[in-house]
XYZ file of C-alpha atoms in Angstrom:
713
model
C 19.978 -0.084 32.871
C 16.523 -1.841 33.386
C 13.577 0.134 32.396
C 10.451 -1.808 31.962
C 9.328 -1.734 28.383
C 7.676 -4.996 27.688
C 4.722 -6.909 29.645
C 7.335 -9.566 30.405
C 9.887 -7.218 31.564
C 7.803 -7.359 34.782
C 8.904 -10.833 35.474
C 12.553 -9.798 35.793
C 11.695 -7.095 38.814
C 9.519 -9.630 40.853
C 9.060 -6.750 43.642
C 7.994 -3.708 41.204
C 4.698 -2.440 41.163
C 2.435 -0.139 39.188
C 2.365 3.186 40.665
C -1.180 4.136 40.949
C -0.150 6.775 43.809
C 1.787 8.945 41.588
C 1.075 12.494 41.938
C 1.441 13.022 38.243
C -1.982 12.740 36.640
C -0.884 12.903 33.092
C 0.780 9.528 33.601
C -2.721 7.814 34.798
C -4.728 9.469 32.170
C -2.360 8.143 29.526
C -2.890 4.205 31.076
C -6.409 4.809 30.598
C -6.168 5.798 27.057
C -4.097 2.959 26.240
C -6.378 0.698 28.177
C -9.145 2.358 25.722
C -7.363 1.817 22.882
C -6.805 -2.226 23.726
C -3.214 -1.893 24.495
C -2.573 -4.979 26.913
C 0.976 -3.568 28.019
C -0.618 -0.235 29.326
C 1.033 0.548 32.582
C 4.669 0.280 31.914
C 5.144 4.025 32.198
C 3.859 3.697 35.545
C 6.446 1.270 36.761
C 8.010 1.460 40.362
C 10.584 -1.011 40.611
C 10.926 -0.195 44.742
C 7.646 -0.265 46.343
C 8.587 1.562 49.400
C 8.849 4.815 47.351
C 4.828 4.767 46.427
C 4.272 7.411 48.713
C 7.502 9.019 48.980
C 7.739 12.865 47.966
C 11.268 13.113 46.472
C 11.046 17.022 46.959
C 10.116 16.668 50.454
C 12.816 18.476 52.863
C 15.017 16.499 55.261
C 14.655 13.056 53.612
C 16.669 10.630 55.185
C 19.897 9.723 53.499
C 18.635 6.159 52.698
C 15.637 7.066 51.365
C 17.489 9.468 49.113
C 19.953 6.709 48.101
C 16.915 4.827 47.277
C 15.522 7.522 44.972
C 18.661 7.898 43.107
C 19.035 3.994 42.503
C 15.249 4.123 41.290
C 16.010 7.066 38.790
C 19.286 5.492 37.622
C 17.409 2.190 36.872
C 13.922 3.453 35.898
C 13.533 5.993 33.272
C 9.805 6.436 33.798
C 9.965 7.191 37.584
C 12.825 9.733 36.734
C 10.194 11.217 34.048
C 7.256 10.986 36.132
C 8.243 11.909 39.529
C 11.382 13.980 39.446
C 11.358 15.836 36.105
C 10.268 19.503 36.405
C 9.925 22.262 33.879
C 10.571 25.593 34.570
C 7.608 27.796 33.277
C 8.079 31.265 31.700
C 6.427 34.008 34.008
C 6.499 31.576 37.275
C 8.662 30.868 39.858
C 7.044 27.288 40.187
C 8.385 24.528 37.649
C 5.726 22.024 36.224
C 5.707 18.133 36.333
C 6.199 16.541 32.890
C 3.174 15.951 30.996
C 3.135 12.614 29.720
C 1.228 12.296 26.207
C 1.161 9.659 23.526
C 3.783 11.672 21.437
C 6.738 11.802 24.064
C 6.204 8.562 25.729
C 6.134 6.626 22.502
C 9.388 8.487 21.221
C 11.283 7.480 24.542
C 9.751 3.806 24.592
C 11.196 3.857 21.186
C 14.719 5.378 21.939
C 15.172 2.835 24.941
C 14.358 -0.100 22.481
C 17.121 1.531 20.164
C 14.697 2.078 17.403
C 15.326 5.046 14.930
C 12.265 7.336 15.000
C 11.335 10.477 13.256
C 8.580 12.381 14.794
C 6.365 15.334 13.285
C 5.371 17.343 16.201
C 3.081 20.385 16.131
C 5.130 23.805 17.060
C 5.279 24.903 20.428
C 4.220 21.314 21.721
C 7.031 20.416 24.122
C 9.674 19.250 21.327
C 12.600 20.926 22.803
C 11.539 19.592 26.098
C 10.978 16.234 25.216
C 14.547 16.421 23.633
C 16.117 18.235 26.733
C 14.400 15.926 29.305
C 16.141 12.967 27.721
C 19.234 14.558 27.498
C 19.341 15.735 31.392
C 18.523 11.801 32.133
C 21.253 10.214 30.278
C 23.972 13.075 31.331
C 22.559 12.736 35.121
C 21.683 8.976 35.717
C 21.435 7.038 32.417
C 25.068 6.371 31.100
C 28.854 6.874 31.851
C 31.521 8.496 29.916
C 29.406 9.342 27.225
C 28.321 11.933 24.653
C 24.746 12.940 23.449
C 25.356 15.073 20.285
C 22.299 17.411 18.948
C 22.042 18.737 15.663
C 19.482 21.700 14.890
C 18.755 24.029 12.343
C 20.099 27.285 13.856
C 22.411 29.457 16.805
C 19.182 30.231 18.165
C 17.658 26.929 18.619
C 21.201 25.647 19.629
C 21.406 27.873 22.371
C 17.611 27.483 23.510
C 18.120 23.836 23.862
C 21.355 24.328 26.131
C 19.815 26.866 28.054
C 16.675 25.177 28.599
C 19.080 22.285 29.730
C 20.316 24.370 32.331
C 17.421 25.416 33.743
C 15.912 22.005 34.165
C 19.224 20.834 35.880
C 18.883 23.607 38.435
C 15.126 22.028 39.199
C 16.648 18.816 40.558
C 16.608 18.381 44.112
C 20.148 19.023 45.590
C 20.574 15.420 46.531
C 19.836 14.009 42.553
C 21.993 17.123 41.061
C 25.330 15.877 40.196
C 26.794 18.606 38.720
C 29.638 20.682 40.174
C 31.321 23.951 39.939
C 33.757 22.684 37.728
C 31.288 21.530 35.105
C 30.224 23.424 31.648
C 27.027 24.722 31.048
C 27.001 26.987 27.990
C 25.139 27.303 24.791
C 27.762 24.761 23.114
C 27.881 22.088 25.550
C 26.988 20.658 28.923
C 29.671 18.564 30.371
C 29.049 16.459 33.721
C 32.850 15.694 34.929
C 31.896 13.406 37.685
C 30.368 10.793 35.015
C 32.386 12.135 31.951
C 28.994 12.651 30.106
C 28.728 15.682 27.377
C 25.691 17.108 25.771
C 26.873 18.811 22.633
C 25.050 21.205 20.220
C 25.935 21.430 16.448
C 25.110 23.300 13.597
C 25.121 21.699 9.804
C 26.083 23.868 7.041
C 25.396 25.133 3.616
C 28.668 23.816 2.003
C 28.175 20.138 1.626
C 31.941 19.719 2.676
C 31.446 21.191 5.844
C 28.178 19.540 6.450
C 29.741 16.151 6.108
C 32.589 17.054 8.570
C 29.908 17.996 11.171
C 28.039 14.731 10.743
C 31.649 12.704 11.260
C 32.069 14.399 14.183
C 29.078 12.442 15.765
C 30.924 9.794 17.445
C 28.536 8.968 20.113
C 25.718 6.566 20.778
C 22.857 8.808 21.232
C 22.415 11.484 17.998
C 19.312 13.768 18.278
C 18.189 15.848 15.436
C 15.934 18.614 16.127
C 13.829 20.650 13.233
C 15.079 18.138 11.000
C 13.473 19.280 7.693
C 15.371 22.586 8.192
C 18.860 21.488 8.948
C 21.004 22.678 5.964
C 22.463 19.600 4.038
C 20.464 17.377 6.406
C 21.150 13.952 3.953
C 24.840 14.649 3.857
C 25.340 15.324 7.577
C 23.030 12.424 8.782
C 24.865 9.825 6.598
C 28.034 10.789 8.034
C 26.531 10.699 11.731
C 25.081 7.471 11.366
C 28.250 6.095 9.703
C 30.667 7.737 12.519
C 28.183 6.486 15.254
C 28.291 2.926 14.599
C 31.273 1.731 16.431
C 29.922 4.114 19.815
C 26.443 2.336 19.484
C 27.546 -0.986 19.222
C 29.690 -0.320 22.467
C 26.907 1.013 24.193
C 24.917 -2.125 23.012
C 27.704 -4.526 24.541
C 27.761 -2.622 27.876
C 23.922 -2.270 28.195
C 23.696 1.634 27.900
C 21.095 3.412 26.268
C 21.770 4.481 22.523
C 19.701 5.514 19.662
C 18.920 8.159 16.947
C 15.837 10.462 17.105
C 14.595 13.250 14.582
C 11.824 15.661 15.649
C 10.629 18.135 13.443
C 7.644 20.077 12.281
C 6.321 19.226 8.990
C 8.442 20.895 6.243
C 8.112 21.539 2.456
C 8.400 18.455 0.473
C 9.930 19.878 -2.433
C 12.698 21.428 -0.795
C 15.977 19.605 -0.744
C 16.156 19.197 3.182
C 12.603 18.866 3.646
C 12.231 16.214 1.106
C 15.101 14.325 2.194
C 13.026 14.067 5.602
C 9.554 13.527 3.956
C 11.418 10.335 2.127
C 12.473 8.973 5.290
C 9.144 9.553 6.672
C 7.167 7.747 4.249
C 9.771 4.987 3.977
C 9.601 4.543 7.651
C 6.760 1.865 9.549
C 3.881 4.057 10.652
C 3.639 4.257 14.526
C 0.784 1.929 16.440
C 0.483 1.754 19.835
C -0.032 -1.992 19.287
C 3.480 -1.982 19.143
C 3.584 -1.898 23.026
C 2.172 -5.334 23.037
C 5.274 -6.503 21.602
C 6.866 -9.838 23.155
C 10.548 -8.489 23.186
C 12.871 -6.391 21.253
C 13.528 -9.017 18.535
C 9.737 -9.237 17.993
C 9.212 -5.491 17.804
C 11.980 -5.178 15.425
C 10.370 -7.908 13.270
C 7.043 -6.431 12.980
C 8.490 -2.796 12.298
C 10.691 -4.096 9.529
C 7.558 -6.240 8.217
C 5.285 -3.078 8.077
C 7.763 -0.632 6.853
C 6.800 1.357 3.799
C 9.968 1.758 2.269
C 9.774 2.391 -1.431
C 11.739 2.483 -4.537
C 13.253 5.570 -3.166
C 14.576 4.208 0.208
C 15.785 1.317 2.000
C 13.820 -1.144 4.611
C 15.168 -0.311 7.985
C 13.607 -0.551 11.326
C 12.910 2.926 11.676
C 9.301 4.419 12.992
C 7.363 7.556 11.725
C 4.988 9.172 14.569
C 2.812 12.053 13.722
C -0.144 12.616 16.128
C -2.529 15.349 15.754
C -3.484 17.813 18.341
C -6.381 16.124 19.532
C -4.325 12.705 20.007
C -1.839 14.762 22.201
C -4.675 15.592 24.462
C -5.167 18.923 23.372
C -8.867 20.162 22.057
C -11.023 22.611 19.818
C -10.584 25.117 22.338
C -6.934 24.994 22.439
C -6.984 25.034 18.439
C -9.183 28.429 18.367
C -6.991 30.099 20.893
C -4.128 29.129 19.226
C -5.500 30.535 15.842
C -6.643 33.485 17.310
C -3.163 34.389 18.866
C -1.125 33.847 15.691
C -0.721 35.668 12.583
C 0.676 33.593 9.705
C 0.094 32.428 6.265
C -2.647 29.688 5.949
C -0.046 27.359 4.624
C 2.143 27.761 7.778
C -0.562 27.363 9.931
C -1.361 24.022 8.465
C 2.027 23.175 8.642
C 2.611 23.876 12.173
C -0.655 23.158 13.854
C -2.324 19.989 11.427
C 1.211 18.478 10.533
C 0.736 19.053 6.953
C 3.653 18.931 4.614
C 3.888 21.664 1.888
C 4.248 21.180 -1.648
C 5.873 24.320 -1.921
C 5.887 25.362 -5.706
C 4.038 22.054 -6.972
C 0.157 22.661 -7.609
C -1.917 20.357 -5.835
C -4.608 18.857 -8.367
C -7.280 18.488 -5.671
C -9.870 21.292 -4.588
C -8.816 23.186 -1.561
C -12.383 22.848 0.039
C -11.750 18.826 -0.637
C -8.519 18.741 1.020
C -10.181 20.982 3.683
C -12.967 17.947 4.138
C -10.193 15.322 3.949
C -8.217 16.539 6.833
C -10.849 17.822 8.929
C -12.338 14.334 9.157
C -9.168 12.519 9.892
C -9.355 10.075 12.537
C -7.335 8.034 14.965
C -7.478 4.311 14.010
C -10.670 2.747 16.089
C -8.791 -0.580 16.540
C -5.811 -1.790 14.866
C -4.608 -6.049 14.900
C -1.629 -7.822 13.944
C -3.514 -9.782 11.541
C -1.933 -13.619 12.724
C -0.048 -15.251 11.703
C 1.207 -12.700 9.048
C 2.030 -9.863 11.555
C 0.694 -7.377 9.574
C -0.675 -4.375 10.755
C -4.385 -3.810 10.032
C -5.844 -0.144 11.073
C -9.230 -0.386 11.084
C -11.450 3.082 11.236
C -14.532 1.323 12.693
C -14.680 -0.947 16.041
C -15.236 -4.684 15.597
C -18.905 -4.456 16.889
C -19.711 -2.122 13.849
C -17.869 -4.300 11.359
C -20.057 -7.219 12.485
C -23.223 -5.100 12.397
C -22.351 -4.286 9.050
C -21.757 -7.581 7.509
C -25.088 -8.468 9.397
C -26.914 -5.924 7.439
C -25.665 -7.427 4.013
C -22.892 -4.648 3.560
C -19.961 -6.036 0.965
C -16.484 -4.685 1.787
C -14.472 -4.127 -1.559
C -10.663 -4.370 -1.365
C -8.387 -2.295 -3.577
C -5.015 -3.706 -4.035
C -2.075 -1.805 -5.679
C 0.744 -4.421 -6.339
C 4.310 -4.508 -6.462
C 7.284 -6.751 -6.463
C 7.257 -6.428 -2.532
C 10.876 -6.741 -2.511
C 11.745 -3.293 -1.429
C 10.173 -1.707 -4.174
C 6.675 -0.011 -3.905
C 4.616 -1.273 -1.346
C 1.517 -3.315 -1.889
C -1.479 -1.595 -0.731
C -4.833 -3.009 0.696
C -7.779 -0.793 1.312
C -11.048 -1.886 2.148
C -14.171 0.077 1.351
C -17.893 -0.219 2.496
C -19.940 -0.522 -0.367
C -23.267 0.923 1.226
C -21.521 4.106 2.744
C -18.539 4.089 0.846
C -16.167 4.588 3.756
C -12.700 3.441 3.827
C -12.800 0.865 6.891
C -9.386 -1.010 6.909
C -5.959 -0.120 5.495
C -2.542 -1.640 5.538
C 0.464 -2.104 3.333
C 2.857 -5.085 2.497
C 6.411 -4.786 1.613
C 7.040 -8.537 1.985
C 9.623 -10.464 -0.108
C 7.182 -13.628 -0.070
C 4.365 -13.199 -2.206
C 2.957 -16.189 -1.503
C 2.909 -15.095 2.413
C 1.037 -12.174 0.718
C -1.558 -13.972 -1.318
C -2.132 -16.277 1.761
C -3.232 -13.209 4.025
C -5.360 -11.978 1.035
C -7.260 -15.321 0.985
C -7.199 -15.787 4.661
C -8.832 -12.435 5.209
C -11.251 -12.881 2.618
C -12.263 -16.213 4.119
C -12.566 -14.416 7.270
C -14.578 -11.813 5.700
C -17.147 -13.946 3.025
C -18.433 -10.497 2.087
C -15.491 -9.211 0.679
C -14.286 -8.959 -3.216
C -11.081 -7.809 -4.397
C -10.255 -5.411 -7.329
C -6.555 -6.208 -7.621
C -4.598 -3.968 -10.193
C -2.868 -6.734 -12.741
C 0.859 -5.517 -12.656
C 3.902 -6.763 -11.384
C 3.532 -9.363 -8.808
C -0.279 -9.566 -9.627
C 0.090 -12.809 -11.740
C 2.091 -14.775 -8.835
C -0.635 -13.468 -6.389
C -3.707 -14.309 -8.426
C -2.341 -17.690 -9.375
C -1.840 -18.668 -5.763
C -5.780 -17.301 -5.006
C -7.276 -19.406 -7.760
C -5.552 -22.361 -5.901
C -6.742 -21.479 -2.429
C -10.202 -20.486 -3.503
C -10.615 -23.668 -5.395
C -9.317 -25.767 -2.509
C -11.942 -24.401 -0.617
C -14.637 -24.882 -2.770
C -15.164 -21.523 -4.088
C -15.388 -20.077 -7.507
C -12.382 -17.586 -7.561
C -14.108 -15.490 -10.366
C -16.813 -14.613 -7.755
C -14.289 -12.969 -5.353
C -11.865 -11.306 -7.586
C -12.998 -8.517 -10.031
C -12.549 -9.977 -13.785
C -13.092 -8.622 -17.174
C -15.500 -11.722 -17.768
C -18.167 -10.531 -15.311
C -17.163 -6.923 -16.044
C -18.232 -7.653 -19.945
C -20.286 -10.921 -19.964
C -22.072 -9.893 -23.102
C -18.499 -9.468 -25.009
C -17.340 -12.797 -23.155
C -20.248 -14.966 -23.442
C -18.572 -18.283 -24.041
C -15.728 -17.503 -21.196
C -18.779 -16.694 -18.988
C -20.769 -19.919 -19.532
C -17.367 -21.874 -18.903
C -16.945 -20.026 -15.790
C -20.265 -19.806 -14.166
C -20.647 -23.748 -15.039
C -17.272 -24.715 -13.556
C -17.283 -26.591 -10.399
C -14.914 -25.261 -7.926
C -12.453 -28.128 -8.187
C -12.152 -27.776 -11.984
C -9.173 -25.639 -11.452
C -7.760 -25.782 -14.995
C -11.012 -23.952 -16.399
C -10.113 -21.039 -13.929
C -6.520 -20.955 -14.681
C -7.323 -20.902 -18.478
C -8.947 -17.680 -18.327
C -7.064 -16.331 -15.257
C -5.393 -13.467 -17.321
C -9.111 -11.835 -17.064
C -8.944 -11.739 -13.374
C -7.588 -8.123 -12.311
C -7.934 -4.242 -13.198
C -5.495 -3.562 -16.062
C -4.646 -0.141 -16.579
C -5.138 0.691 -20.376
C -4.000 3.705 -22.288
C -7.252 5.251 -22.583
C -10.940 4.862 -21.579
C -12.417 4.121 -18.185
C -9.654 1.886 -16.991
C -6.603 4.292 -17.957
C -4.569 5.900 -15.143
C -5.383 9.441 -16.530
C -9.248 8.502 -15.982
C -8.337 6.925 -12.630
C -6.626 10.221 -11.251
C -9.175 12.565 -12.935
C -12.952 11.226 -13.073
C -12.205 8.499 -10.239
C -10.297 10.841 -7.932
C -12.543 13.742 -8.258
C -16.000 11.351 -7.916
C -14.443 9.577 -5.083
C -13.343 12.707 -3.147
C -16.560 14.410 -3.746
C -18.653 11.702 -1.935
C -16.058 10.082 0.241
C -13.826 12.734 1.635
C -15.340 12.876 4.802
C -15.064 9.153 5.298
C -11.783 8.512 4.107
C -10.455 8.805 7.661
C -7.220 7.039 7.524
C -3.994 9.474 8.161
C -1.786 7.557 5.874
C -4.005 7.494 2.787
C -5.171 11.229 3.583
C -1.511 12.380 3.431
C -0.873 10.220 0.267
C -3.792 11.781 -1.399
C -3.106 15.421 0.080
C 0.538 15.194 -1.067
C -0.239 14.620 -4.810
C 1.114 17.287 -7.192
C 1.189 17.976 -10.633
C 4.450 16.992 -12.584
C 4.574 17.736 -16.141
C 0.824 17.872 -16.490
C 0.715 14.574 -14.744
C -0.562 14.023 -11.495
C 1.720 11.831 -9.049
C 3.400 11.619 -5.800
C 6.101 13.974 -5.180
C 9.581 12.894 -4.824
C 10.224 10.723 -1.837
C 6.860 9.932 -1.565
C 4.630 7.097 -2.885
C 0.758 6.967 -3.772
C 0.326 3.170 -3.293
C -2.847 3.635 -0.902
C -4.051 6.312 -3.332
C -4.417 3.602 -5.997
C -5.681 0.939 -3.481
C -8.516 3.467 -2.681
C -9.366 4.411 -6.354
C -9.325 0.700 -7.216
C -11.858 -0.070 -4.540
C -14.009 3.112 -5.390
C -13.872 2.509 -8.975
C -15.931 -0.748 -8.683
C -18.937 1.429 -6.925
C -19.166 3.741 -9.856
C -17.987 1.560 -13.137
C -18.409 -1.969 -11.862
C -20.741 -3.989 -13.981
C -22.787 -7.185 -12.972
C -21.687 -6.858 -9.505
C -24.364 -9.232 -8.221
C -22.163 -11.904 -9.574
C -19.746 -11.278 -6.680
C -22.521 -11.129 -4.157
C -22.723 -7.476 -4.022
C -26.434 -5.836 -3.566
C -26.282 -3.400 -6.336
C -29.552 -1.764 -4.961
C -27.553 -0.341 -1.998
C -24.682 1.198 -3.363
C -24.057 4.497 -1.600
C -27.317 4.106 -0.006
C -26.229 5.391 3.275
C -23.918 8.105 2.141
C -25.193 11.148 2.982
C -23.040 13.565 0.197
C -24.309 11.045 -2.651
C -27.924 11.179 -1.212
C -27.925 15.044 -1.368
C -26.658 15.154 -4.698
C -28.835 12.335 -6.049
C -31.981 14.228 -4.816
C -30.826 17.795 -5.777
C -33.047 19.754 -8.076
C -32.103 23.441 -8.406
C -34.856 24.083 -10.865
C -38.053 23.555 -8.549
C -36.005 23.180 -5.410
C -37.126 19.670 -4.767
C -36.954 18.664 -1.241
C -33.828 16.414 -0.962
C -34.137 15.935 2.678
C -37.718 14.349 2.290
C -36.128 12.009 -0.560
C -33.307 11.043 1.558
C -36.146 10.558 4.596
C -38.196 8.198 1.967
C -34.849 6.462 0.589
C -33.621 5.808 4.602
C -37.105 4.372 5.172
C -37.035 2.352 1.849
C -33.746 0.640 2.863
C -35.012 -0.214 6.463
C -37.873 -1.812 4.957
C -35.391 -3.617 2.843
C -33.769 -4.973 5.628
C -36.582 -5.817 7.507
C -38.009 -7.720 4.362
C -34.847 -9.823 4.113
C -35.168 -10.888 7.509
C -39.101 -11.458 7.716
C -39.895 -15.470 7.523
C -43.671 -14.919 7.899
C -45.000 -15.126 4.705
C -48.302 -12.868 5.426
C -45.844 -10.041 6.794
C -43.314 -10.112 4.371
C -46.107 -9.629 1.976
C -47.229 -6.496 3.800
C -43.546 -5.321 3.800
C -43.402 -5.763 -0.152
C -46.677 -3.190 -0.531
C -44.931 -0.733 1.833
C -41.689 -1.042 -0.349
C -43.346 -0.742 -3.575
C -45.440 2.311 -2.215
C -42.406 4.122 -1.127
C -40.437 3.248 -4.121
C -43.210 4.965 -6.364
C -42.593 8.149 -4.152
C -38.592 8.335 -4.803
C -37.509 10.574 -7.684
C -34.820 8.981 -9.151
C -33.285 8.177 -12.394
C -30.404 6.140 -11.036
C -31.882 3.122 -9.897
C -29.603 0.039 -10.622
C -32.422 -2.300 -10.874
C -36.302 -2.201 -10.698
C -37.956 -2.616 -7.299
C -39.690 -5.807 -8.624
C -36.664 -7.384 -9.822
C -34.955 -6.211 -6.385
C -37.796 -8.032 -4.359
C -37.732 -11.245 -6.648
C -33.652 -11.604 -5.842
C -34.403 -11.023 -2.156
C -37.221 -13.514 -2.006
C -34.941 -16.029 -4.201
C -32.158 -15.661 -1.571
C -34.289 -16.269 1.511
C -35.774 -19.333 -0.440
C -31.852 -20.607 -0.875
C -31.180 -19.799 2.833
C -34.515 -21.987 4.058
C -32.805 -24.964 1.590
């Protein structure tokens, strides 16, 4: 099989072309989506190996035998052509079948399958999950392989029968010259058997008996295993363990023969604290989060390397090249009108609707520590990645929630980016999380995780990022691997002529009155005096205490509540929101559920903690007068006065004007115009009622003037 997957695959088929004349608009639309997302390999699914078929209708009557043969050959070699031009889906209530509708979910699932990447896809209910599985099974039976078995494991007799009957109905839609089934073939609710190719598609059920579930899994001696509604399959862990072990030989044989093989899990979201749902949740949280940037991998080897490097396996799982794919209804090309109608037409509990329509995993009997309205705000404002990048040369995927132009604009306007880092051993244990937050808005703008064995590589990446973005400071939790990371970063900053204490949170700056001697030594030291910085390196990093403002209980109470109150609507990142939403109370302690993790949550908390508890932040280059100044929720709270119904809208407008004038003052080089701006700033400052100003206006203007003098020098 020679289906085009990577950009360089086009070189293997010099006559191949992009099928812009396709009559299936969903494939063209998807190519446009990929292009807008910055994916370079954005037309692979429009591949046409034989250009002579560009304007041929494969369903036209009386096609010449030669053309029929060309179409059959194209189908055999090119899965995308089959899916795009041949596949037809029977529509209930209609005698006319519809063309296969490509979307970001099903094309990604197929692309990963043909790259042999184990994948778990969480799919909204009634959004083509069964059709996606059946279309693949039909292709493999009729075109893609020989003498093979495709095994399906599903949750119930009804769903198994539905899938097999759907497969038969879809077969009936094939043009006669492409339907290679015969009268002697089997099409029933247990199996489809095409004797001409000796291909089988078998349906299986697990069992409430662990022994029987193991027996079912051992019967999956096949290169392709499909698990549908995985969260609701009884004893799924036992069945899957046996299934994967039993299929090892068949997968290796298929690989040697060049035949398709792989393992796919599809499901709607389940219950985290349920035995079977919890196992699938653990698989999903330990897999690599899908990103369309993977399409731009050079080849299968580089794809696997990237997936392995970016996996989020934690202490509850093993690192494996496995991808977790979850997309919202908006990412699937549906709109709010679809959601409204779907909600109107269904009678179900809010919990089930959240699971079936919003991919929200339920926590069952365990109670969430977060108010429902805050969880709703988080989920309502979840946004797809604005742009992502494999940060060279480390190949860690950075997920940005703002585009590159906006990043540059914020830097130009003196925004600081605060990085929260939750550390681990980076060796298959907990992930090292990396969460970047804007200090002016408070929004999360960049997220990634590391499960890297080489801590020096991680530290080097941290340093490289902070050099690329000089407006950053880092608050790293000082535990596990932190000491090694800090040691390396001290050396790197010193070599670059930078005082490392001015870029990494430390208790000397935080409590400089307490550490007068240490503070003087650090401030006076030249960047090349490495021994001074290493002497006081124990002060770098956030040490979680047993009590007080730096305790874990304080982080997961005051800081968490404050963070969600003011930044729930600007958290955005799906993985971070998923971790926050999954937090539960276990034995009177807030924690992640079994099989999950909270690494990103801690990174987010550490970045936010700096905003509300950090002292002397100007020593890190942070403009303390502008903390959360563009956060609308914070400003409304800041100027709220219930007693005299104070006009907070007017105050917000005044503060916005105040901040605009400050920016103008920073940029103004004409001393006369600068003086006029000073007067306006002081006048507006006198009209703003606030008892939370961090510095006085006089001090603020003085600091800005000093910065301008230094810049001119």
